[in-house]
Coordinates of C-alpha atoms and ligand atoms in Angstrom, one line a residue:
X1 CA 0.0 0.0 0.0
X2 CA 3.2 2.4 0.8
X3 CA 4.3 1.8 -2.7
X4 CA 1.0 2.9 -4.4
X5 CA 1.3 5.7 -2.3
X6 CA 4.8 6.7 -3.3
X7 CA 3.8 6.0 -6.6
X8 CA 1.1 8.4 -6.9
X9 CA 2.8 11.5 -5.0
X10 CA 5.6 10.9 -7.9
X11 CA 3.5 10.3 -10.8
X12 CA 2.6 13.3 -13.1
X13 CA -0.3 11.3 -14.5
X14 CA -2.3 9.0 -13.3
X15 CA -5.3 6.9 -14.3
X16 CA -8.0 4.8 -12.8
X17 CA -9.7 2.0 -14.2
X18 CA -12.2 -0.2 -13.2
X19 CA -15.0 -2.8 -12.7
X20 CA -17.9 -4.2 -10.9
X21 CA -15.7 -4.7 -8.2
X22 CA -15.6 -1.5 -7.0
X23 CA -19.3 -1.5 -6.6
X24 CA -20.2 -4.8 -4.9
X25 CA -19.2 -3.0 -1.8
X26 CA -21.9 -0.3 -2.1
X27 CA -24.4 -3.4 -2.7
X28 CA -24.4 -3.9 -6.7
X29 CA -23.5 -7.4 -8.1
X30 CA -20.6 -8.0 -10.2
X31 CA -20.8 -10.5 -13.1
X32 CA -18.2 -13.2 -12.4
X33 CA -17.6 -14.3 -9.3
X34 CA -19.8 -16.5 -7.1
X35 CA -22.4 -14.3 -6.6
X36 CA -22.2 -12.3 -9.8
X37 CA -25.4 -11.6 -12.7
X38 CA -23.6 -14.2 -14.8
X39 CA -23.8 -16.7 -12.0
X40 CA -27.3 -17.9 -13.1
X41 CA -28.0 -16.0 -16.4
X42 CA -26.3 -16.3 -19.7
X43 CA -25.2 -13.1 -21.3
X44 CA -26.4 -13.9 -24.3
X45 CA -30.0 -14.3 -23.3
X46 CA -30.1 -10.7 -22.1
X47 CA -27.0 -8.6 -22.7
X48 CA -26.8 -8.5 -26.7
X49 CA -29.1 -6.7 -29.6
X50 CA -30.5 -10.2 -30.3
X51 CA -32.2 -10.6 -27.0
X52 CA -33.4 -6.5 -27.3
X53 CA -35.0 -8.1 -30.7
X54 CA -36.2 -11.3 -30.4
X55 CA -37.1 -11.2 -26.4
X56 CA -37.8 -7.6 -25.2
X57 CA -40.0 -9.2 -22.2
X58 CA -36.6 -11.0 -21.0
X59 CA -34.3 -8.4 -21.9
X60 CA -36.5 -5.8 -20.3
X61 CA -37.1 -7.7 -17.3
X62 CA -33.4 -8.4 -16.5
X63 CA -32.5 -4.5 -17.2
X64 CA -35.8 -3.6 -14.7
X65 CA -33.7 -5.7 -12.1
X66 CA -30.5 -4.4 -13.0
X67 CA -31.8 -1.1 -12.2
X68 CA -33.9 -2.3 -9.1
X69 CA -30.6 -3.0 -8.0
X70 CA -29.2 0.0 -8.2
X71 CA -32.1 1.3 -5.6
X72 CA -30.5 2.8 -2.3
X73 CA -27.1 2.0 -3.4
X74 CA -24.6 4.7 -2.6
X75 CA -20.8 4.9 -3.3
X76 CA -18.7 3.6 -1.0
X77 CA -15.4 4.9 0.9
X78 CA -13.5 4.0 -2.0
X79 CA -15.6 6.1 -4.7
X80 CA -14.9 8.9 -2.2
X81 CA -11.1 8.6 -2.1
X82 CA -11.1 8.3 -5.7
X83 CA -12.7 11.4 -6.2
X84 CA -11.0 13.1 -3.4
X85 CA -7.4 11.8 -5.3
X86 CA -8.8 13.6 -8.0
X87 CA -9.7 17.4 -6.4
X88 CA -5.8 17.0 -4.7
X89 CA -4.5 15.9 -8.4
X90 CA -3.0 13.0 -7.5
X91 CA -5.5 11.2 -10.0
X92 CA -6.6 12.5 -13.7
X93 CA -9.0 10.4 -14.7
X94 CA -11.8 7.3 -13.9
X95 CA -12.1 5.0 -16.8
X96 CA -15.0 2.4 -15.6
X97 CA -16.6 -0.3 -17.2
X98 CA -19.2 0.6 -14.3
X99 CA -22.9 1.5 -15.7
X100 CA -24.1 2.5 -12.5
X101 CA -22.7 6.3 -12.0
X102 CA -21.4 5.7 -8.9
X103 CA -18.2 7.5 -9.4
X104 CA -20.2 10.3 -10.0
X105 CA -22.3 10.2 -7.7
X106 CA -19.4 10.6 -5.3
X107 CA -17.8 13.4 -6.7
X108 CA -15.3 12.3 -9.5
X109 CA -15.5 14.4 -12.2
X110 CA -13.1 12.9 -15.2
X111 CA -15.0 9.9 -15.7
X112 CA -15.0 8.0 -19.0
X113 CA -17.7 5.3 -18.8
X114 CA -16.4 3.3 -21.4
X115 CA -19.8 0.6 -21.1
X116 CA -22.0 3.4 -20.6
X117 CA -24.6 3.9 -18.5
X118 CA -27.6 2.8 -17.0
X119 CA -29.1 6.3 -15.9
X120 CA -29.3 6.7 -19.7
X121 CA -32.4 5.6 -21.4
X122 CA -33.0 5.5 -25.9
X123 CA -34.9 4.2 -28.3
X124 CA -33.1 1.3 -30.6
X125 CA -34.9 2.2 -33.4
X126 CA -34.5 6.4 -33.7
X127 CA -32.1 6.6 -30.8
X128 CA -33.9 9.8 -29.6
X129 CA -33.4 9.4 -25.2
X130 CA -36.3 8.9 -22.8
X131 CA -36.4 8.4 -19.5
X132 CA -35.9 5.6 -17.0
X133 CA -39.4 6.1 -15.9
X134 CA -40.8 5.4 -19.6
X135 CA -38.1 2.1 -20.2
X136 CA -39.6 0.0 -16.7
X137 CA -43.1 1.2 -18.0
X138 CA -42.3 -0.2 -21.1
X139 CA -43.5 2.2 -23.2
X140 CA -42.4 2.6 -26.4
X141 CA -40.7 5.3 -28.1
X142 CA -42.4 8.8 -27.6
X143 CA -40.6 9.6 -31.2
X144 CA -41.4 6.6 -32.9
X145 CA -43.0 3.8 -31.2
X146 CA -40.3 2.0 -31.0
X147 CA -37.9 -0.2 -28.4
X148 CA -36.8 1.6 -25.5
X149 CA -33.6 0.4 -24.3
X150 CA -30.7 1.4 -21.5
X151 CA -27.7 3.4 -22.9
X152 CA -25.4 0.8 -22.1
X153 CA -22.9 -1.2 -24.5
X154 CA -24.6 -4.8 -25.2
X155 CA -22.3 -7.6 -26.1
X156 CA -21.2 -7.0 -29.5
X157 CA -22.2 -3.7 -29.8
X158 CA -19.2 -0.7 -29.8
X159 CA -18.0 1.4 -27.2
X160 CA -18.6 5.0 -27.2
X161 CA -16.3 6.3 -29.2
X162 CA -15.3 9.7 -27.3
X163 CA -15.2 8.0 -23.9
X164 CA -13.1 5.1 -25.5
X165 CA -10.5 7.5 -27.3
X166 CA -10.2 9.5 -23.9
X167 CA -9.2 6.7 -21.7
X168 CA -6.8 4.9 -24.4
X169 CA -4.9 8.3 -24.7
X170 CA -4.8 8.6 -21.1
X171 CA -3.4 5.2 -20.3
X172 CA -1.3 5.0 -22.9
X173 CA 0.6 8.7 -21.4
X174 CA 0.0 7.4 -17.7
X175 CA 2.6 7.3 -15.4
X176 CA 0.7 4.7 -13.5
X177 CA -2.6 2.8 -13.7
X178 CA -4.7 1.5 -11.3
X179 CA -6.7 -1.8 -11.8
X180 CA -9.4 -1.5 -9.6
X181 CA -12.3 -4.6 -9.0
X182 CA -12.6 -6.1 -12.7
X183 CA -11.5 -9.7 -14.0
X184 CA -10.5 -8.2 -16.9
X185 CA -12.3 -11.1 -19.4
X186 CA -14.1 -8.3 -21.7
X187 CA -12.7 -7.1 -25.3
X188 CA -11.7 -4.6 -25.9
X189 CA -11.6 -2.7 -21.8
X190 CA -8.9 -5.6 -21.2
X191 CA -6.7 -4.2 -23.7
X192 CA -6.1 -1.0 -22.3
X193 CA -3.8 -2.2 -19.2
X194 CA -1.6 -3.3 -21.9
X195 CA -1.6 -0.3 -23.6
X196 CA 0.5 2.1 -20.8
X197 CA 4.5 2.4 -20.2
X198 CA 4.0 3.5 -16.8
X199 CA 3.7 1.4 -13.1
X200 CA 0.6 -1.3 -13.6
X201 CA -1.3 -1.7 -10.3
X202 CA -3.9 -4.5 -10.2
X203 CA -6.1 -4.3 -7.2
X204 CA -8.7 -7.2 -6.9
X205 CA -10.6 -9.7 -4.6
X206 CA -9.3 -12.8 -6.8
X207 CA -6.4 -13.5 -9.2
X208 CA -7.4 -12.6 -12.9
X209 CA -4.3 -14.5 -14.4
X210 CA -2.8 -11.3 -16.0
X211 CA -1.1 -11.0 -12.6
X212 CA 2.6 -11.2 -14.5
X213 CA 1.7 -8.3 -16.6
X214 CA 1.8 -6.1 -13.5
X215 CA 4.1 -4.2 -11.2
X216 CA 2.2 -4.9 -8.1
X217 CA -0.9 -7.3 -7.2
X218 CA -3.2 -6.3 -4.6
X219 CA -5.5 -8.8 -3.3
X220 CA -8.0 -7.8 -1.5
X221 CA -11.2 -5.7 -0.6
X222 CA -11.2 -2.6 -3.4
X223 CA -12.2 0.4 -0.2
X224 CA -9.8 -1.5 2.5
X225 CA -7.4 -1.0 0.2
X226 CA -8.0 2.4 -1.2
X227 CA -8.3 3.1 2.3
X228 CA -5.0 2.0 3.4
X229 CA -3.5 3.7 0.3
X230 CA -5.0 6.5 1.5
X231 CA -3.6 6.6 5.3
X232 CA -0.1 7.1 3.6
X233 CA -0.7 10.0 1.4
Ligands
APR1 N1 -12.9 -5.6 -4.0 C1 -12.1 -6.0 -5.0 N2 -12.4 -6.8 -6.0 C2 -13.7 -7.2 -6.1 C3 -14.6 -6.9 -5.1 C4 -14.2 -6.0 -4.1 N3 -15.1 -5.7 -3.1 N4 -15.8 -7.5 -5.4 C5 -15.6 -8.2 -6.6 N5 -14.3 -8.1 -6.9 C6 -13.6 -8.6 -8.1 C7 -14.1 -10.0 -8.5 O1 -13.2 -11.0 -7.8 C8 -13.9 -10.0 -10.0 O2 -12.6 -10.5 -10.3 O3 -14.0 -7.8 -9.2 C9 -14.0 -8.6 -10.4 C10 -15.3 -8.2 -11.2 O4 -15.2 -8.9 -12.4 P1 -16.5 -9.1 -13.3 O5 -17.6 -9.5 -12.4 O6 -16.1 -9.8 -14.5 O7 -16.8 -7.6 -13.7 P2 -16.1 -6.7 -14.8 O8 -14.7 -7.1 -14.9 O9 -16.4 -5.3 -14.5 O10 -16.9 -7.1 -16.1 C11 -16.6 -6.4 -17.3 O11 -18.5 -7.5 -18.3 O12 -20.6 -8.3 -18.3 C12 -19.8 -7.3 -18.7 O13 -20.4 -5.1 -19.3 C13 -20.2 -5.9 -18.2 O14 -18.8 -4.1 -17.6 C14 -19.0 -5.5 -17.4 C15 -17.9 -6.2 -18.1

């Protein structure tokens, strides 16, 4: 944890990035591990622009629950460090494959959210947005009467361009990257590690088997160990 420390105080430019990890401790699942949304469900089935066509009562019953499960979740400790690395300009940037605006939500402000989010709502068909509220009633399209759908990035589909360019560019000039709460098994987020010359920090409750492509390993709790960062700086 002393060496992250240093690390930061010396780095010039340093990025975040990370996963569903981070937000398991504020109450959200994660998708891999034991008790993650993949557990039971097959990605396929819900997550891709075949299921939004060919089964809109499953995909928008999984999505209701995915945002049902965002109800009374707050960001944790951890969110709050982040963001308050950011104001003291030890961090530049938040790159998450997180949907659910958490880093926001506690004050980070140079976010890319590279899988989008879930607080956005559109229609598949004219892509005008609507709201939340009109998506769980499902309504269709104000605009065009057709499929409402979150603004998140379905299997298959691309990332958002602007978001994606910002964190790329960012990593690749980082003098260090954190790794924060992700398994790192989705294309193309789990490029981008590889992608900087500076320090590598992977901080996560289980092994991801990349561990050799980093400077350090962490394993552990993502806010206990935030937290202890954060006691030396
Ligand atoms: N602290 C640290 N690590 C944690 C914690 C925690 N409190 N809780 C879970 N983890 C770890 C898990 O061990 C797992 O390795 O976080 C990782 C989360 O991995 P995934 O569930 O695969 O989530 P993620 O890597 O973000 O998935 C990427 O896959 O389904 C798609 O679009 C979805 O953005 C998501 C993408």
């Amino acid at each position: 944890m002393e060496q992250v420390a240093k690390w930061l105080q010396q780095s010039k430019k340093t990025v975040v990035l990370t996963g569903a990890g981070m937000s398991t401790e504020s109450g959200i699942p994660d998708f891999r591990s034991k008790s993650g949304w993949w557990r039971n469900i097959d990605p396929a089935t819900v997550a891709t622009v075949e299921a939004l066509t060919n089964d809109y009562d499953l995909f928008h019953a999984f999505y209701s629950a995915r945002f049902a499960a965002l109800n009374g979740c707050e960001p944790h400790a951890g969110h709050s460090i982040l963001a308050d690395w950011e104001q003291r300009g030890l961090i530049a940037r938040v790159a998450t494959q997180n949907v659910d605006g958490l880093h926001k939500a506690a004050g980070s402000q140079n976010i890319d959210e590279l899988h989008g989010s879930l607080h956005r709502v559109r229609c598949q068909q004219c892509g005008k947005q609507a709201t939340t509220e009109q998506f769980l009633a499902k309504e269709p399209c104000p605009n065009c009467g057709g499929r409402l759908r979150p603004g998140i990035v379905l299997f298959g589909e691309t990332l958002p361009q602007n978001a994606w360019n910002q964190a790329l560019y960012t990593i690749e000039t980082a003098d260090v990257v954190l790794v924060i709460g992700t398994s790192l098994q989705v294309y193309p987020v789990n490029q981008l590690p590889k992608m900087t010359g500076g320090k590598l920090v992977y901080i996560n409750q289980e092994a991801a088997g990349y561990e050799k492509e980093f400077d350090l390993v962490i394993q552990g709790s993502a806010k206990e160990i935030l937290q202890q960062v954060n006691s030396y700086l």
